[in-house]
Amino acid sequence: MPDQSDDIVPQYYEDVPLEDDYLIQVPEIVMLDDEFVDLETEVKIVSEMGIRTKKRTIEGDVLIVGAGISGMQAALDVADKGYRVVLVDKSSTIGGNMVKLDKTFPTNDCSICTSAPKMVEVSRHPNITLLTYSELAGLDGEAGDFTAHVFRKSKYVDPDKCTGCDDCTEVCPIEVISPFEEKLAKRKAIYIEFPQAVPIVYTIDYENCVGCGACERVCEPNAISFLEKSDDIEVKVGSVIVATGYEVFEPLEMRQEYGYGKYPNVITAMQFERLLSSFGPTEGKAKRPSDGEKPKSIAWIQCVGSRSKQLGFPYCSRVCCMYATKEAAITKEAEPDTDMTIFYMDLRAYGKDFQEYYDNAKELGVRYIRGRPSSVYQNEDKSITIRYMDTHTREVTEKTVDLLVLSTAIMPSKDNKRLAEVLGIEVDESGFLKSESILSDPIQSTRKGVYLAGCNQGAKDIPDSVAMGSGAAAKAMVPIKDREQVVPAEPVPEKDVKGEPPRIGVFICHCGKNIASYVDVASVTDYAVTLPNVVYTTHEMFACSEDIQKKIKEKIEEEGLNRIIVAACSPRTHGPLFEDTMAEAGLNKYLFEMANIRNQCSWVHSHEPEKATQKSKDLIRMSVVKSALLEPLEERESDVIPKTLVIGGGLSGMRAAIALADMNIDTFIIEREKELGGNLKDLHSLFPSEIEASEIVNPLIERIKNDPHITVYTETELLGVDGFIGNFTAKIKAGEEEMELQFGTVIIATGFREINLDGRYGYGTSPKIVTQMDLEKKMKDGTLDKVKNVVMINCAGAMDEERPYCCRIGCGVAIKNAHLLKGLNPNAEITLLYRDIRVFGKDEEEYFANVIENDGVKIVRYLKEEQPDVSVDEDGNVTVTVKDAVYGDELTLTADLVVLTAQTEGGVETEKIKKMLKVPTGSGGFFTEAHAKIRPLDFASDGVYVSGSAHYPKNLADSIAQAEGAASRASIPILQGIVKGEGIISRIDPDKCSGCGLCVEVCPYGALQLDEDLKIAVVNVTLCKGCGACSGACPSGSARQMGYRDNQILAMLGSAMISGD
Amino acid sequence: MIEMDDKSDFEPKIIGFLCNWCSYAGADLAGVSRFQYPANVRVIRVMCSSRIDPQFVLKALTEGADGVLIAGCHPGDCHYIEGNYRTRRRIAALDKILEKYGLSDRVFLEWVSASEGKRFAEVVTDITNKLKELGPNPHKARWEI
């Protein structure tokens, strides 16, 4: 059912005691036949509309419930493997919560810009059936043979006729508070959630529609159909993925403390996202709700509804520190004079590049105050005064701001209990869906054949949700792996445009505010239309959205376009989407050209809008001249070797191999050590539990030994890798023996290690000074002497100038080990020195709170610039001195054990593997994924994937989800069986070639050879990778790199020199 | 004296050849990170820096470009194994010719990886400043009509 009417919800909250309210059942609105006839209406609402039609049955392979970013990723991964997906979402559009966000940390990528291509891809995938405005009502059967019952509500609009013109909303007299806009705006009773909604079909909100018929009268294509029926659909599938996401805590019961719902200028962070969003209610301008004025000061209060046993939830909500930092930094960048303050408890900047992002926000002038404000009150001018104690100065003071943003927690969907009942699975004590085991099987639910992904079992940020979506797509294969794959449909026949004069269409993108705020798109459009061969131009809010894809196809028909140019972001990220659109309209995709007016223009010249506008015109002109010279190209297909190489036999490498084996795919694991297990084999136990690492790792090793699909090479060195996706060859040295392995895809799972502390903190000068890894080994071997006074120092060698990043796992490990030491000696005095306690995952905060409460571990906060000092005297006594940042005392602690939580870095062989596989690494020697948010497991190079701590240190649950995700990604080319080669390859013009052989020498792939009879060079197209080295070397101009021919590049060059306006 | 004034307003035109895998990606990242740099470069994307025929560089200079930037993957990191080594040799050879015409300091060969957004912004800022210092391309004959 759709969300309840919004003025009902608050009242409903107010009277319910907090501990229960999120599990209370929202009464389902049942459509009764008699309700329809009672409506006073002149239009043709008839009683039949309430009667459900005969059951429809859809045959599929995997049912996915929830089409947010995680569900969409899972759907694409399953569908790309050649299996049929039925994707259900209760909302009228797909996209989930992510599309509501303005930008995403830590790259500040525009959220809709990264989601929209995935939404479009989902909606046009031939193997995906989309059921929006639908809900799961039942699930019978068992893994491999489920029958799901889905209730699809009528939208009362015919999706095939609706053009998305918006005429209907103009005339609709009913205004409803918009849940999508977080109650900051109203929508009509006939609506789309947002302009880029997929599918782009309007929906009549039955609960609020009065049946006046105004919309029907203005609808030109006659798309409104009050006769359209809701229906019960039976879906036959083999497995089910549940990706139903989360809700955001609404802090109404905190109105005494924080004034939400009482003072207009207290809003939630999600509401602030809508204010920042270019398609939000204020078109991206932060305004005070009370008067619409620009706030001169804004404050954020963290942990609203999280890390609290009294109000809200005990867990850490994992993303709030970073989203608040992002919101503050973005606003500060746009309005440098605005005063920004964030009130926090621990700043949990734990992920890849998060700490650097946080440091940057501080540099921009965002002020961070450590303290949890006790209360706020409103002043006469509607400003808000916050009372707080700064824990560093111990002073209770007040701060007054124009706008207060509450960083509210991610909480379980209120529907989880009902959904769990329907699915026959369990919920945990917080109301999240329960994993079979957080430590060994986070994706598996408590029912066989039903898998979990995304935030429905705990808060996660976007890449972790995406990885888990892919992981679920791997697991969901198990019950269906022996089914037949779908035979792909014949592609749209290609139009022959050879010999036609160029007819170029130019689509210019606003990218919300990202381009349009800095580039005058209207003038650029007016300019583009004057360029030669351009017959059509337009500018659009988001060129990548579904409706614009439709428009591109329409314009290809209407205007007879035979070349398309999109001036928007980067061809590296969005090119394929537009190329697919062209292919669907029967145009060869190599007739596409992109002008990068965002990443390489508006974003980098935002202080010089006039120059950015001029540069945009130049870039478009250069694209136009090249476009006119483009030719259709052919792609060759080649077979994929159905095997995967996994580099690294630690936890994530093993889990990836097992996930592949479960899909009947053969893998090789190569491991440099004698045994499998990686870091895990040296660990004693695993945070946030006391489960011994061996209990997790030994069964995996056993399983792998006995799995016929997995071949393990230990004590093995990788000597070299050749080839491309589908056809790789690796040279390895296993023991003394050298051999070659052939495979289609590769997963890098080379893990992480502690850095060499190199004498810092006295490491190496005394046996009493050890790292956490040393301690784990000692505890595992039972060689740890009884200790009384222990000092642990977190962030040793971390978050400094040399290594500015956070290690992500150290805090948890330290807390777990403190607890274990206390268990070994209850009289032990344990002091943990920390900078921020970053325990963010499921059950982590709870574990930490328990250790502090029950074990009496003393925690002392120190500041970056006041590093603890460790000294060893002549008698071998170890002393740690530190300044307590909270109480200001200088502490001198004698210790019979000092444990350093050392910074981490990428595995030993990172540099070598990086070069062999041509993939990048970033800070700390961790591999850099293709996209920080939406492609966390891929690289820019096809066929190579990353998993586990090789990407960044991770806890067990995240590593496993990622490993299974990487297995899913790596299996796609294998299950597809063929890869399409590039059309961009080289051709030799036999008439011009003089047979000098220069190209033969420069070709890195041996794709060129001299034909001894003809005395000219010839190209072996299966070997050619399209680098163009031969064209660069050819003295006669006969070696032509298709798509980058001399005439095309020279035309761009000449065009760049013209000053156009 | 007049020349000095011209110099201060002078906005060099720069052609940038970027390889798809490293430097173009680095330039994209500079955007994502919002690193600001002067708007003087017009980028031509190629799959590999080894695609760049020295005649493109000469052509750019004779057509009136004040500078040419060629950017590829760091040595050893080429997506196509060794393309950037070819580029390095080729540009070194080209440099001998450029020297004769006094154009040597208008052609820049730089390595920018996919993760070096900041470096890309710095490279562009740096070469723009150098070219501003140098003044307009003296061979911009066609311009001076």
JSON list of C-alpha atoms in Angstrom, two decimals, chain A residues 103 107-110 333 514 569-573 593-596 598-608 611-612 614-615 618-619 621-622 626 722 724 914-915 918 920-922 928 940-942 982 984 1001-1005 1025-1034 1039-1041 1044-1047 1049-1050 1052-1059, chain B residues 11 13-68 74-83 85-86 89-90 113-116 118 120-121 124 132 140 143:
[
{"chain": "A", "resi": 103, "resn": "LYS", "atom": "CA", "xyz": [24.83, 14.25, -3.42]},
{"chain": "A", "resi": 107, "resn": "THR", "atom": "CA", "xyz": [32.90, 12.01, -3.95]},
{"chain": "A", "resi": 108, "resn": "ASN", "atom": "CA", "xyz": [30.03, 14.52, -4.00]},
{"chain": "A", "resi": 109, "resn": "ASP", "atom": "CA", "xyz": [28.57, 12.72, -6.97]},
{"chain": "A", "resi": 110, "resn": "CYS", "atom": "CA", "xyz": [25.05, 13.82, -7.69]},
{"chain": "A", "resi": 333, "resn": "GLU", "atom": "CA", "xyz": [31.13, 25.56, -0.40]},
{"chain": "A", "resi": 514, "resn": "ASN", "atom": "CA", "xyz": [25.53, 20.59, -11.75]},
{"chain": "A", "resi": 569, "resn": "CYS", "atom": "CA", "xyz": [28.96, 14.25, -18.01]},
{"chain": "A", "resi": 570, "resn": "SER", "atom": "CA", "xyz": [31.62, 11.75, -18.98]},
{"chain": "A", "resi": 571, "resn": "PRO", "atom": "CA", "xyz": [31.45, 9.19, -21.78]},
{"chain": "A", "resi": 572, "resn": "ARG", "atom": "CA", "xyz": [33.28, 6.87, -19.44]},
{"chain": "A", "resi": 573, "resn": "THR", "atom": "CA", "xyz": [30.31, 6.66, -17.08]},
{"chain": "A", "resi": 593, "resn": "GLU", "atom": "CA", "xyz": [29.61, 11.28, -29.41]},
{"chain": "A", "resi": 594, "resn": "MET", "atom": "CA", "xyz": [29.68, 12.92, -26.02]},
{"chain": "A", "resi": 595, "resn": "ALA", "atom": "CA", "xyz": [30.81, 16.39, -24.98]},
{"chain": "A", "resi": 596, "resn": "ASN", "atom": "CA", "xyz": [32.00, 16.40, -21.40]},
{"chain": "A", "resi": 598, "resn": "ARG", "atom": "CA", "xyz": [30.24, 18.63, -16.53]},
{"chain": "A", "resi": 599, "resn": "ASN", "atom": "CA", "xyz": [33.26, 16.76, -15.12]},
{"chain": "A", "resi": 600, "resn": "GLN", "atom": "CA", "xyz": [35.68, 18.62, -17.36]},
{"chain": "A", "resi": 601, "resn": "CYS", "atom": "CA", "xyz": [33.86, 21.92, -17.53]},
{"chain": "A", "resi": 602, "resn": "SER", "atom": "CA", "xyz": [31.09, 23.15, -15.20]},
{"chain": "A", "resi": 603, "resn": "TRP", "atom": "CA", "xyz": [32.53, 21.42, -12.14]},
{"chain": "A", "resi": 604, "resn": "VAL", "atom": "CA", "xyz": [36.08, 22.64, -12.66]},
{"chain": "A", "resi": 605, "resn": "HIS", "atom": "CA", "xyz": [35.26, 26.16, -13.83]},
{"chain": "A", "resi": 606, "resn": "SER", "atom": "CA", "xyz": [32.42, 26.91, -11.44]},
{"chain": "A", "resi": 607, "resn": "HIS", "atom": "CA", "xyz": [34.08, 30.18, -10.45]},
{"chain": "A", "resi": 608, "resn": "GLU", "atom": "CA", "xyz": [34.16, 31.30, -14.10]},
{"chain": "A", "resi": 611, "resn": "LYS", "atom": "CA", "xyz": [34.37, 30.76, -19.55]},
{"chain": "A", "resi": 612, "resn": "ALA", "atom": "CA", "xyz": [32.58, 27.54, -18.70]},
{"chain": "A", "resi": 614, "resn": "GLN", "atom": "CA", "xyz": [32.30, 29.32, -23.84]},
{"chain": "A", "resi": 615, "resn": "LYS", "atom": "CA", "xyz": [34.18, 26.08, -23.27]},
{"chain": "A", "resi": 618, "resn": "ASP", "atom": "CA", "xyz": [33.72, 24.79, -28.02]},
{"chain": "A", "resi": 619, "resn": "LEU", "atom": "CA", "xyz": [33.45, 21.21, -26.79]},
{"chain": "A", "resi": 621, "resn": "ARG", "atom": "CA", "xyz": [31.42, 22.24, -31.73]},
{"chain": "A", "resi": 622, "resn": "MET", "atom": "CA", "xyz": [34.38, 19.85, -31.62]},
{"chain": "A", "resi": 626, "resn": "LYS", "atom": "CA", "xyz": [33.81, 14.71, -35.36]},
{"chain": "A", "resi": 722, "resn": "ASP", "atom": "CA", "xyz": [48.14, -11.47, -20.23]},
{"chain": "A", "resi": 724, "resn": "PHE", "atom": "CA", "xyz": [41.57, -9.30, -21.68]},
{"chain": "A", "resi": 914, "resn": "LYS", "atom": "CA", "xyz": [48.27, -3.46, -10.10]},
{"chain": "A", "resi": 915, "resn": "LYS", "atom": "CA", "xyz": [50.75, -3.39, -12.95]},
{"chain": "A", "resi": 918, "resn": "LYS", "atom": "CA", "xyz": [46.34, -2.53, -15.22]},
{"chain": "A", "resi": 920, "resn": "PRO", "atom": "CA", "xyz": [44.61, 1.62, -10.19]},
{"chain": "A", "resi": 921, "resn": "THR", "atom": "CA", "xyz": [45.27, 1.92, -6.46]},
{"chain": "A", "resi": 922, "resn": "GLY", "atom": "CA", "xyz": [44.73, 4.87, -4.19]},
{"chain": "A", "resi": 928, "resn": "THR", "atom": "CA", "xyz": [40.46, 1.80, -6.59]},
{"chain": "A", "resi": 940, "resn": "ALA", "atom": "CA", "xyz": [37.27, 0.42, -15.26]},
{"chain": "A", "resi": 941, "resn": "SER", "atom": "CA", "xyz": [38.90, -2.53, -17.06]},
{"chain": "A", "resi": 942, "resn": "ASP", "atom": "CA", "xyz": [36.39, -5.25, -17.80]},
{"chain": "A", "resi": 982, "resn": "GLU", "atom": "CA", "xyz": [35.34, -3.29, -29.31]},
{"chain": "A", "resi": 984, "resn": "ILE", "atom": "CA", "xyz": [37.26, 0.52, -32.16]},
{"chain": "A", "resi": 1001, "resn": "GLU", "atom": "CA", "xyz": [56.83, -3.24, -34.29]},
{"chain": "A", "resi": 1002, "resn": "VAL", "atom": "CA", "xyz": [54.70, -0.94, -32.16]},
{"chain": "A", "resi": 1003, "resn": "CYS", "atom": "CA", "xyz": [51.69, -3.23, -31.71]},
{"chain": "A", "resi": 1004, "resn": "PRO", "atom": "CA", "xyz": [51.80, -4.47, -28.11]},
{"chain": "A", "resi": 1005, "resn": "TYR", "atom": "CA", "xyz": [49.55, -7.42, -28.94]},
{"chain": "A", "resi": 1025, "resn": "LYS", "atom": "CA", "xyz": [42.55, -4.09, -28.65]},
{"chain": "A", "resi": 1026, "resn": "GLY", "atom": "CA", "xyz": [42.11, -0.73, -30.33]},
{"chain": "A", "resi": 1027, "resn": "CYS", "atom": "CA", "xyz": [44.82, 1.33, -28.69]},
{"chain": "A", "resi": 1028, "resn": "GLY", "atom": "CA", "xyz": [45.74, 3.11, -31.91]},
{"chain": "A", "resi": 1029, "resn": "ALA", "atom": "CA", "xyz": [49.50, 2.80, -31.46]},
{"chain": "A", "resi": 1030, "resn": "CYS", "atom": "CA", "xyz": [49.80, 1.69, -35.10]},
{"chain": "A", "resi": 1031, "resn": "SER", "atom": "CA", "xyz": [47.88, 4.72, -36.34]},
{"chain": "A", "resi": 1032, "resn": "GLY", "atom": "CA", "xyz": [50.13, 6.95, -34.31]},
{"chain": "A", "resi": 1033, "resn": "ALA", "atom": "CA", "xyz": [53.18, 5.38, -35.91]},
{"chain": "A", "resi": 1034, "resn": "CYS", "atom": "CA", "xyz": [52.03, 4.86, -39.49]},
{"chain": "A", "resi": 1039, "resn": "ALA", "atom": "CA", "xyz": [46.67, 2.32, -40.33]},
{"chain": "A", "resi": 1040, "resn": "ARG", "atom": "CA", "xyz": [43.30, 3.64, -39.27]},
{"chain": "A", "resi": 1041, "resn": "GLN", "atom": "CA", "xyz": [41.98, 3.37, -35.76]},
{"chain": "A", "resi": 1044, "resn": "TYR", "atom": "CA", "xyz": [39.68, 7.82, -33.90]},
{"chain": "A", "resi": 1045, "resn": "ARG", "atom": "CA", "xyz": [40.75, 8.28, -37.48]},
{"chain": "A", "resi": 1046, "resn": "ASP", "atom": "CA", "xyz": [43.18, 10.99, -38.50]},
{"chain": "A", "resi": 1047, "resn": "ASN", "atom": "CA", "xyz": [40.48, 13.01, -40.21]},
{"chain": "A", "resi": 1049, "resn": "ILE", "atom": "CA", "xyz": [40.96, 13.96, -34.72]},
{"chain": "A", "resi": 1050, "resn": "LEU", "atom": "CA", "xyz": [42.22, 16.65, -37.05]},
{"chain": "A", "resi": 1052, "resn": "MET", "atom": "CA", "xyz": [38.31, 18.31, -33.74]},
{"chain": "A", "resi": 1053, "resn": "LEU", "atom": "CA", "xyz": [41.67, 19.97, -33.56]},
{"chain": "A", "resi": 1054, "resn": "GLY", "atom": "CA", "xyz": [40.86, 22.50, -36.25]},
{"chain": "A", "resi": 1055, "resn": "SER", "atom": "CA", "xyz": [37.50, 23.19, -34.69]},
{"chain": "A", "resi": 1056, "resn": "ALA", "atom": "CA", "xyz": [39.05, 23.80, -31.28]},
{"chain": "A", "resi": 1057, "resn": "MET", "atom": "CA", "xyz": [41.00, 26.68, -32.78]},
{"chain": "A", "resi": 1058, "resn": "ILE", "atom": "CA", "xyz": [37.94, 28.60, -33.91]},
{"chain": "A", "resi": 1059, "resn": "SER", "atom": "CA", "xyz": [36.51, 31.13, -31.51]},
{"chain": "B", "resi": 11, "resn": "GLU", "atom": "CA", "xyz": [44.49, 33.52, -22.59]},
{"chain": "B", "resi": 13, "resn": "LYS", "atom": "CA", "xyz": [44.62, 28.16, -26.33]},
{"chain": "B", "resi": 14, "resn": "ILE", "atom": "CA", "xyz": [45.72, 24.69, -25.36]},
{"chain": "B", "resi": 15, "resn": "ILE", "atom": "CA", "xyz": [44.91, 21.37, -26.98]},
{"chain": "B", "resi": 16, "resn": "GLY", "atom": "CA", "xyz": [44.91, 18.45, -24.57]},
{"chain": "B", "resi": 17, "resn": "PHE", "atom": "CA", "xyz": [45.21, 14.89, -25.78]},
{"chain": "B", "resi": 18, "resn": "LEU", "atom": "CA", "xyz": [44.18, 12.60, -22.94]},
{"chain": "B", "resi": 19, "resn": "CYS", "atom": "CA", "xyz": [44.24, 8.83, -22.88]},
{"chain": "B", "resi": 20, "resn": "ASN", "atom": "CA", "xyz": [40.89, 7.29, -22.03]},
{"chain": "B", "resi": 21, "resn": "TRP", "atom": "CA", "xyz": [42.00, 5.03, -19.18]},
{"chain": "B", "resi": 22, "resn": "CYS", "atom": "CA", "xyz": [44.19, 7.19, -16.99]},
{"chain": "B", "resi": 23, "resn": "SER", "atom": "CA", "xyz": [44.34, 10.86, -17.82]},
{"chain": "B", "resi": 24, "resn": "TYR", "atom": "CA", "xyz": [40.79, 11.35, -19.07]},
{"chain": "B", "resi": 25, "resn": "ALA", "atom": "CA", "xyz": [39.62, 9.50, -15.95]},
{"chain": "B", "resi": 26, "resn": "GLY", "atom": "CA", "xyz": [41.90, 11.72, -13.87]},
{"chain": "B", "resi": 27, "resn": "ALA", "atom": "CA", "xyz": [40.34, 14.77, -15.49]},
{"chain": "B", "resi": 28, "resn": "ASP", "atom": "CA", "xyz": [36.88, 13.39, -14.67]},
{"chain": "B", "resi": 29, "resn": "LEU", "atom": "CA", "xyz": [37.98, 12.90, -11.10]},
{"chain": "B", "resi": 30, "resn": "ALA", "atom": "CA", "xyz": [39.24, 16.47, -10.91]},
{"chain": "B", "resi": 31, "resn": "GLY", "atom": "CA", "xyz": [35.65, 17.39, -11.73]},
{"chain": "B", "resi": 32, "resn": "VAL", "atom": "CA", "xyz": [34.15, 15.06, -9.15]},
{"chain": "B", "resi": 33, "resn": "SER", "atom": "CA", "xyz": [36.50, 16.57, -6.57]},
{"chain": "B", "resi": 34, "resn": "ARG", "atom": "CA", "xyz": [35.68, 20.09, -7.84]},
{"chain": "B", "resi": 35, "resn": "PHE", "atom": "CA", "xyz": [39.34, 21.05, -8.23]},
{"chain": "B", "resi": 36, "resn": "GLN", "atom": "CA", "xyz": [39.30, 24.33, -10.09]},
{"chain": "B", "resi": 37, "resn": "TYR", "atom": "CA", "xyz": [41.69, 25.01, -12.95]},
{"chain": "B", "resi": 38, "resn": "PRO", "atom": "CA", "xyz": [41.88, 27.52, -15.82]},
{"chain": "B", "resi": 39, "resn": "ALA", "atom": "CA", "xyz": [39.44, 26.99, -18.69]},
{"chain": "B", "resi": 40, "resn": "ASN", "atom": "CA", "xyz": [42.08, 27.07, -21.41]},
{"chain": "B", "resi": 41, "resn": "VAL", "atom": "CA", "xyz": [42.38, 23.43, -22.43]},
{"chain": "B", "resi": 42, "resn": "ARG", "atom": "CA", "xyz": [40.21, 21.80, -25.09]},
{"chain": "B", "resi": 43, "resn": "VAL", "atom": "CA", "xyz": [40.39, 18.07, -24.61]},
{"chain": "B", "resi": 44, "resn": "ILE", "atom": "CA", "xyz": [40.53, 15.47, -27.37]},
{"chain": "B", "resi": 45, "resn": "ARG", "atom": "CA", "xyz": [40.04, 12.00, -25.95]},
{"chain": "B", "resi": 46, "resn": "VAL", "atom": "CA", "xyz": [42.05, 9.14, -27.44]},
{"chain": "B", "resi": 47, "resn": "MET", "atom": "CA", "xyz": [42.11, 5.54, -26.29]},
{"chain": "B", "resi": 48, "resn": "CYS", "atom": "CA", "xyz": [45.87, 5.59, -25.68]},
{"chain": "B", "resi": 49, "resn": "SER", "atom": "CA", "xyz": [48.49, 8.32, -25.76]},
{"chain": "B", "resi": 50, "resn": "SER", "atom": "CA", "xyz": [50.32, 6.21, -28.34]},
{"chain": "B", "resi": 51, "resn": "ARG", "atom": "CA", "xyz": [47.57, 7.14, -30.79]},
{"chain": "B", "resi": 52, "resn": "ILE", "atom": "CA", "xyz": [48.99, 10.63, -30.96]},
{"chain": "B", "resi": 53, "resn": "ASP", "atom": "CA", "xyz": [50.72, 11.10, -34.22]},
{"chain": "B", "resi": 54, "resn": "PRO", "atom": "CA", "xyz": [53.40, 13.81, -33.93]},
{"chain": "B", "resi": 55, "resn": "GLN", "atom": "CA", "xyz": [51.73, 15.50, -36.88]},
{"chain": "B", "resi": 56, "resn": "PHE", "atom": "CA", "xyz": [48.72, 16.22, -34.63]},
{"chain": "B", "resi": 57, "resn": "VAL", "atom": "CA", "xyz": [50.99, 18.21, -32.35]},
{"chain": "B", "resi": 58, "resn": "LEU", "atom": "CA", "xyz": [52.56, 20.09, -35.25]},
{"chain": "B", "resi": 59, "resn": "LYS", "atom": "CA", "xyz": [49.17, 20.66, -36.79]},
{"chain": "B", "resi": 60, "resn": "ALA", "atom": "CA", "xyz": [47.84, 22.09, -33.54]},
{"chain": "B", "resi": 61, "resn": "LEU", "atom": "CA", "xyz": [50.77, 24.48, -33.29]},
{"chain": "B", "resi": 62, "resn": "THR", "atom": "CA", "xyz": [50.54, 25.60, -36.91]},
{"chain": "B", "resi": 63, "resn": "GLU", "atom": "CA", "xyz": [46.79, 26.05, -36.61]},
{"chain": "B", "resi": 64, "resn": "GLY", "atom": "CA", "xyz": [47.46, 28.47, -33.81]},
{"chain": "B", "resi": 65, "resn": "ALA", "atom": "CA", "xyz": [47.38, 26.55, -30.53]},
{"chain": "B", "resi": 66, "resn": "ASP", "atom": "CA", "xyz": [49.60, 28.19, -27.94]},
{"chain": "B", "resi": 67, "resn": "GLY", "atom": "CA", "xyz": [50.37, 24.88, -26.31]},
{"chain": "B", "resi": 68, "resn": "VAL", "atom": "CA", "xyz": [49.71, 21.16, -26.51]},
{"chain": "B", "resi": 74, "resn": "HIS", "atom": "CA", "xyz": [52.32, 6.59, -15.73]},
{"chain": "B", "resi": 75, "resn": "PRO", "atom": "CA", "xyz": [55.16, 4.53, -17.19]},
{"chain": "B", "resi": 76, "resn": "GLY", "atom": "CA", "xyz": [54.44, 0.90, -16.45]},
{"chain": "B", "resi": 77, "resn": "ASP", "atom": "CA", "xyz": [50.72, 1.50, -15.97]},
{"chain": "B", "resi": 78, "resn": "CYS", "atom": "CA", "xyz": [49.62, 1.73, -19.60]},
{"chain": "B", "resi": 79, "resn": "HIS", "atom": "CA", "xyz": [46.29, 0.04, -20.21]},
{"chain": "B", "resi": 80, "resn": "TYR", "atom": "CA", "xyz": [47.76, -1.22, -23.47]},
{"chain": "B", "resi": 81, "resn": "ILE", "atom": "CA", "xyz": [50.95, -2.55, -21.86]},
{"chain": "B", "resi": 82, "resn": "GLU", "atom": "CA", "xyz": [53.53, -0.19, -23.34]},
{"chain": "B", "resi": 83, "resn": "GLY", "atom": "CA", "xyz": [51.80, 2.50, -25.38]},
{"chain": "B", "resi": 85, "resn": "TYR", "atom": "CA", "xyz": [56.62, 4.28, -23.70]},
{"chain": "B", "resi": 86, "resn": "ARG", "atom": "CA", "xyz": [56.05, 4.74, -27.45]},
{"chain": "B", "resi": 89, "resn": "ARG", "atom": "CA", "xyz": [59.98, 8.17, -27.39]},
{"chain": "B", "resi": 90, "resn": "ARG", "atom": "CA", "xyz": [57.90, 9.83, -30.05]},
{"chain": "B", "resi": 113, "resn": "SER", "atom": "CA", "xyz": [46.62, 8.44, -13.45]},
{"chain": "B", "resi": 114, "resn": "ALA", "atom": "CA", "xyz": [42.91, 7.78, -12.95]},
{"chain": "B", "resi": 115, "resn": "SER", "atom": "CA", "xyz": [43.22, 8.59, -9.25]},
{"chain": "B", "resi": 116, "resn": "GLU", "atom": "CA", "xyz": [45.15, 11.83, -9.73]},
{"chain": "B", "resi": 118, "resn": "LYS", "atom": "CA", "xyz": [44.32, 16.88, -8.11]},
{"chain": "B", "resi": 120, "resn": "PHE", "atom": "CA", "xyz": [45.41, 16.91, -13.42]},
{"chain": "B", "resi": 121, "resn": "ALA", "atom": "CA", "xyz": [44.16, 20.24, -12.10]},
{"chain": "B", "resi": 124, "resn": "VAL", "atom": "CA", "xyz": [46.63, 22.33, -16.33]},
{"chain": "B", "resi": 132, "resn": "LYS", "atom": "CA", "xyz": [50.82, 32.94, -20.23]},
{"chain": "B", "resi": 140, "resn": "LYS", "atom": "CA", "xyz": [50.12, 31.96, -35.15]},
{"chain": "B", "resi": 143, "resn": "TRP", "atom": "CA", "xyz": [45.67, 34.50, -36.75]}
]
